């Protein structure tokens, strides 16, 4: 058997997949993945909401309530389904998708039909299979974790695991059922180069073994090593604006710290908007489940245009620095 396949006849993880898996080992990369979760405000009291349209027209009343409930059931979060509201479900889906899409380069989901309990007041058309009951199907999305998926072009296998994580078998996933979320190719390549450099820098960060150099009397300074490590990370992360919660900008001026915060907020919005565009395209493919083309749109969250205004305010001094910083961190 070819060395590209395991004993079960399944393709081994590609070199690209193994490299992407290794990125999770970096301290800074894990911190970035955590901070990517702030794509919408955590506090619902901030006044943001999700507007729902059907065939381009905003819907309300019982139809809207039914669609919002079904979409909330369809979207997976980090560790559970079935959020009470569409806003909570969509926020959880964004957090789950963003970390995989940025760190791994893509987030793959299996789209499937799941049965649902329809409201008692439902007055839809009876189904062909059971004239006494309407069709009880809804969309479901399940993350295809890269660590548990083998694939060749057009072919996918998902691992079947126990509660302890032990693989007991594999099931084939039809190609037409796989939905992929990813940034444009040029942006993916840029982020991949950044994260590989960050991983290398983290592996060379000061460790507890540094005291051995001091004990031996070698010309070594932990403070200087840490400073150079932070300098490398700050330069590499500049295109994303990420400052590792201030660790990479603690020796810089306040205006530059605010500039990095705004730039990272712009990157978060770029990721959020990309996920939303791709989610709406995926929902359009299953319009038959919802009686039309469903569209989800945020209302009351920070937009790319507002972030650009914050950059202009910073450059011109139109607003106080504290206000610009607060607005940049709101989400």
Coordinates of C-alpha atoms in Angstrom, one line a residue:
X1 CA 0.0 0.0 0.0
X2 CA 1.2 3.5 -0.8
X3 CA 2.8 5.4 2.0
X4 CA 0.2 8.1 1.4
X5 CA -2.5 5.8 2.9
X6 CA -2.9 4.2 6.3
X7 CA -3.7 0.6 7.1
X8 CA -7.4 1.3 6.7
X9 CA -6.9 2.5 3.1
X10 CA -7.6 6.1 4.0
X11 CA -5.4 9.0 2.9
X12 CA -2.9 10.2 5.5
X13 CA -3.1 13.9 6.6
X14 CA -1.4 16.1 4.0
X15 CA 1.8 18.0 4.8
X16 CA -0.3 21.2 4.7
X17 CA -2.7 19.7 7.3
X18 CA 0.1 18.6 9.6
X19 CA 1.6 22.1 9.4
X20 CA -1.7 23.7 10.2
X21 CA -2.2 21.3 13.2
X22 CA 1.2 22.3 14.5
X23 CA 0.2 26.0 14.6
X24 CA -2.1 25.4 17.5
X25 CA 1.0 24.6 19.6
X26 CA 2.1 28.2 19.7
X27 CA 1.2 30.3 22.8
X28 CA 0.7 33.4 20.7
X29 CA -1.4 31.5 18.1
X30 CA -3.7 30.1 20.8
X31 CA -4.1 33.6 22.3
X32 CA -5.0 34.9 18.8
X33 CA -7.6 32.2 18.3
X34 CA -9.2 33.1 21.6
X35 CA -9.3 36.8 20.8
X36 CA -10.8 36.1 17.4
X37 CA -13.9 35.1 19.2
X38 CA -14.8 38.8 19.9
X39 CA -16.4 39.3 16.5
X40 CA -19.7 40.7 18.0
X41 CA -20.2 42.2 21.4
X42 CA -20.4 39.5 24.1
X43 CA -22.9 41.7 26.0
X44 CA -26.3 41.5 24.3
X45 CA -27.3 44.7 26.2
X46 CA -25.1 46.6 23.6
X47 CA -28.2 46.7 21.4
X48 CA -27.1 44.7 18.4
X49 CA -29.4 42.2 16.7
X50 CA -29.7 39.9 13.7
X51 CA -32.2 40.9 11.0
X52 CA -33.8 38.1 9.0
X53 CA -34.9 38.4 5.4
X54 CA -36.7 35.9 3.1
X55 CA -36.2 36.5 -0.6
X56 CA -34.8 39.9 0.2
X57 CA -37.8 41.0 2.3
X58 CA -37.6 41.4 6.1
X59 CA -40.0 39.0 7.8
X60 CA -41.8 39.4 11.1
X61 CA -44.5 37.6 13.1
X62 CA -44.9 33.8 13.5
X63 CA -43.0 33.1 10.2
X64 CA -40.0 35.0 11.5
X65 CA -40.1 33.3 14.9
X66 CA -40.2 29.9 13.3
X67 CA -37.3 30.6 10.9
X68 CA -35.2 32.2 13.7
X69 CA -35.8 29.1 15.9
X70 CA -34.9 26.7 13.1
X71 CA -31.7 28.6 12.2
X72 CA -30.7 28.8 15.9
X73 CA -31.0 25.0 16.0
X74 CA -28.9 24.6 12.8
X75 CA -25.8 26.5 13.8
X76 CA -23.2 24.7 16.0
X77 CA -21.1 26.5 18.6
X78 CA -17.9 25.4 20.4
X79 CA -19.5 22.6 22.4
X80 CA -23.3 22.6 22.0
X81 CA -26.3 23.3 19.8
X82 CA -29.7 24.9 20.5
X83 CA -29.1 28.4 21.7
X84 CA -32.2 30.2 22.9
X85 CA -31.9 33.0 20.3
X86 CA -30.6 33.4 16.8
X87 CA -28.3 36.1 18.0
X88 CA -26.6 33.8 20.6
X89 CA -26.5 30.9 18.1
X90 CA -24.9 33.1 15.3
X91 CA -22.4 34.6 17.8
X92 CA -21.3 31.1 18.8
X93 CA -21.1 29.9 15.2
X94 CA -18.9 32.9 14.4
X95 CA -16.5 32.1 17.3
X96 CA -16.2 28.5 16.3
X97 CA -15.7 29.2 12.6
X98 CA -13.3 32.1 12.9
X99 CA -10.6 30.3 14.9
X100 CA -10.6 27.3 12.4
X101 CA -10.8 29.6 9.4
X102 CA -7.8 31.7 10.4
X103 CA -5.6 29.2 12.1
X104 CA -6.3 26.2 9.9
X105 CA -6.9 28.3 6.8
X106 CA -10.5 26.9 6.4
X107 CA -13.4 25.7 8.4
X108 CA -15.3 22.7 6.9
X109 CA -18.9 21.7 7.9
X110 CA -21.1 18.9 6.9
X111 CA -24.5 20.1 6.0
X112 CA -27.3 17.6 6.7
X113 CA -31.0 17.3 7.3
X114 CA -32.2 17.0 10.9
X115 CA -35.7 16.4 12.1
X116 CA -37.3 19.1 14.2
X117 CA -40.4 19.4 16.3
X118 CA -42.6 22.0 14.6
X119 CA -44.8 24.4 16.6
X120 CA -48.3 23.1 17.4
X121 CA -49.7 26.1 15.5
X122 CA -47.8 25.3 12.3
X123 CA -50.2 25.4 9.3
X124 CA -47.8 24.3 6.5
X125 CA -48.6 22.0 3.7
X126 CA -48.8 18.3 4.5
X127 CA -45.9 16.1 3.5
X128 CA -46.2 13.6 0.6
X129 CA -44.9 10.7 2.8
X130 CA -47.4 11.4 5.7
X131 CA -50.4 13.5 4.7
X132 CA -51.3 14.0 8.3
X133 CA -48.0 15.7 9.2
X134 CA -45.9 18.4 7.6
X135 CA -42.3 17.6 6.6
X136 CA -40.2 18.0 9.7
X137 CA -36.7 18.7 8.3
X138 CA -34.3 21.4 9.1
X139 CA -30.7 22.3 8.2
X140 CA -27.9 21.1 10.4
X141 CA -24.2 21.9 10.3
X142 CA -21.5 19.8 11.9
X143 CA -17.8 20.9 12.1
X144 CA -15.5 18.6 10.2
X145 CA -12.4 19.0 12.5
X146 CA -9.3 18.8 10.4
X147 CA -7.8 16.5 13.0
X148 CA -10.6 14.0 12.5
X149 CA -11.0 14.3 8.7
X150 CA -9.1 12.6 5.8
X151 CA -9.7 13.7 2.3
X152 CA -8.7 13.6 -1.3
X153 CA -10.1 15.9 -3.9
X154 CA -13.8 15.4 -3.8
X155 CA -13.7 12.6 -1.2
X156 CA -14.0 13.0 2.6
X157 CA -14.0 10.6 5.6
X158 CA -15.0 11.7 9.1
X159 CA -13.7 9.8 12.2
X160 CA -16.1 8.1 14.5
X161 CA -14.8 8.6 18.0
X162 CA -15.6 7.5 21.6
X163 CA -16.2 10.0 24.4
X164 CA -12.5 9.6 25.2
X165 CA -11.5 10.7 21.7
X166 CA -10.5 7.2 20.5
X167 CA -11.1 6.6 16.8
X168 CA -13.3 3.5 16.3
X169 CA -14.1 3.9 12.5
X170 CA -14.6 6.2 9.6
X171 CA -17.6 7.2 7.6
X172 CA -17.7 8.8 4.1
X173 CA -19.0 12.3 3.8
X174 CA -20.5 13.1 0.4
X175 CA -18.7 16.0 -1.3
X176 CA -22.0 17.9 -2.0
X177 CA -22.6 17.9 1.8
X178 CA -19.4 19.8 2.7
X179 CA -19.5 23.5 3.2
X180 CA -16.1 25.3 3.4
X181 CA -15.6 28.7 4.9
X182 CA -12.3 30.4 4.1
X183 CA -10.7 33.8 3.4
X184 CA -9.5 34.7 -0.2
X185 CA -6.4 32.8 -1.3
X186 CA -4.0 35.8 -1.1
X187 CA -5.1 36.6 2.5
X188 CA -4.8 32.9 3.5
X189 CA -1.3 32.7 2.2
X190 CA -0.3 35.9 4.1
X191 CA -1.8 34.6 7.3
X192 CA -0.2 31.2 6.9
X193 CA 3.2 32.8 6.6
X194 CA 2.6 35.0 9.6
X195 CA 1.5 32.1 11.8
X196 CA 4.4 29.9 10.8
X197 CA 6.8 32.7 11.8
X198 CA 5.0 33.3 15.0
X199 CA 5.2 29.6 15.9
X200 CA 9.0 29.6 15.2
X201 CA 9.4 32.7 17.4
X202 CA 7.3 31.2 20.2
X203 CA 9.5 28.1 20.2
X204 CA 12.5 30.4 20.6
X205 CA 11.0 32.3 23.5
X206 CA 12.7 32.5 26.9
X207 CA 12.2 29.4 29.0
X208 CA 13.1 28.2 32.5
X209 CA 16.3 26.8 31.0
X210 CA 17.5 30.4 30.6
X211 CA 18.8 30.3 34.2
X212 CA 21.4 27.7 33.1
X213 CA 23.0 30.4 30.9
X214 CA 23.2 32.7 33.8
X215 CA 24.6 30.0 36.1
X216 CA 27.4 29.3 33.6
X217 CA 28.2 33.0 33.4
X218 CA 27.4 33.3 29.8
X219 CA 26.6 36.8 28.4
X220 CA 22.8 36.4 28.4
X221 CA 20.0 38.6 29.5
X222 CA 16.4 37.2 30.0
X223 CA 15.0 40.8 29.7
X224 CA 16.8 41.4 26.4
X225 CA 15.7 37.9 25.0
X226 CA 12.1 38.7 26.0
X227 CA 12.3 42.2 24.4
X228 CA 13.6 40.8 21.1
X229 CA 10.9 38.1 21.1
X230 CA 8.2 40.6 21.5
X231 CA 9.7 42.8 18.8
X232 CA 9.7 40.0 16.3
X233 CA 6.1 39.1 17.1
X234 CA 5.0 42.7 16.9
X235 CA 6.6 43.2 13.5
X236 CA 5.2 39.9 12.1
X237 CA 1.7 40.5 13.4
X238 CA 1.6 44.1 12.1
X239 CA -0.6 43.2 9.0
X240 CA -3.2 41.8 11.3
X241 CA -2.8 44.5 14.0
X242 CA -2.7 41.9 16.7
X243 CA -0.9 43.1 19.9
X244 CA -1.4 40.0 22.1
X245 CA -3.5 41.9 24.6
X246 CA -0.9 44.7 24.9
X247 CA 2.1 42.4 25.4
X248 CA 3.6 43.4 22.0
X249 CA 3.0 47.2 22.4
X250 CA 3.8 47.8 26.1
X251 CA 6.9 49.7 25.2
X252 CA 5.3 51.8 22.5
X253 CA 3.4 55.1 22.5
X254 CA -0.4 55.3 23.3
X255 CA -1.3 56.4 19.8
X256 CA 0.5 53.4 18.3
X257 CA -1.3 51.1 20.8
X258 CA -4.6 52.5 19.7
X259 CA -3.7 52.2 16.1
X260 CA -2.9 48.4 16.6
X261 CA -6.3 48.0 18.4
X262 CA -8.1 49.6 15.5
X263 CA -6.2 47.5 12.9
X264 CA -7.0 44.3 14.7
X265 CA -10.7 45.3 15.0
X266 CA -10.6 45.8 11.2
X267 CA -9.3 42.2 10.8
X268 CA -11.9 40.8 13.1
X269 CA -14.6 42.5 11.0
X270 CA -13.1 41.2 7.8
X271 CA -13.3 37.7 9.2
X272 CA -16.9 38.2 10.5
X273 CA -18.2 39.7 7.2
X274 CA -16.5 36.9 5.2
X275 CA -18.2 34.2 7.3
X276 CA -21.5 35.9 7.0
X277 CA -21.3 36.2 3.2
X278 CA -20.4 32.5 2.9
X279 CA -23.1 31.5 5.4
X280 CA -25.8 33.4 3.4
X281 CA -24.6 31.7 0.2
X282 CA -24.8 28.3 1.9
X283 CA -28.4 29.1 3.1
X284 CA -29.3 30.0 -0.4
X285 CA -28.4 26.5 -1.5
X286 CA -31.0 25.0 0.8
X287 CA -33.8 27.5 0.2
X288 CA -36.2 24.7 -0.3
X289 CA -36.0 24.0 3.5
X290 CA -37.2 27.5 4.4
X291 CA -39.6 28.4 1.7
X292 CA -37.3 30.9 0.1
X293 CA -33.8 32.4 0.2
X294 CA -32.9 33.3 3.8
X295 CA -30.6 36.1 4.6
X296 CA -29.0 37.0 7.9
X297 CA -27.7 40.5 8.5
X298 CA -26.2 42.2 11.6
X299 CA -27.7 45.4 12.9
X300 CA -25.9 47.5 15.5
X301 CA -22.4 46.1 15.3
X302 CA -19.2 47.9 14.3
X303 CA -18.8 48.0 10.5
X304 CA -15.7 48.3 8.3
X305 CA -16.6 51.9 7.5
X306 CA -16.8 52.9 11.1
X307 CA -13.4 51.4 11.7
X308 CA -12.0 53.5 8.8
X309 CA -13.5 56.6 10.5
X310 CA -11.7 55.7 13.7
X311 CA -8.4 55.6 11.8
X312 CA -9.1 59.0 10.3
X313 CA -10.1 60.3 13.8
X314 CA -6.8 59.0 15.1
X315 CA -4.8 60.7 12.3
X316 CA -6.6 64.0 12.6
X317 CA -7.1 64.1 16.3
X318 CA -10.9 64.8 15.9
X319 CA -11.8 62.7 18.9
X320 CA -10.1 62.2 22.3
X321 CA -7.7 59.2 22.3
X322 CA -9.7 57.5 25.1
X323 CA -12.9 57.7 23.1
X324 CA -11.3 56.2 20.0
X325 CA -9.8 53.4 22.0
X326 CA -13.2 52.6 23.7
X327 CA -15.0 52.6 20.3
X328 CA -12.3 50.3 18.8
X329 CA -12.8 47.7 21.5
X330 CA -16.6 47.7 21.5
X331 CA -17.1 45.3 18.6

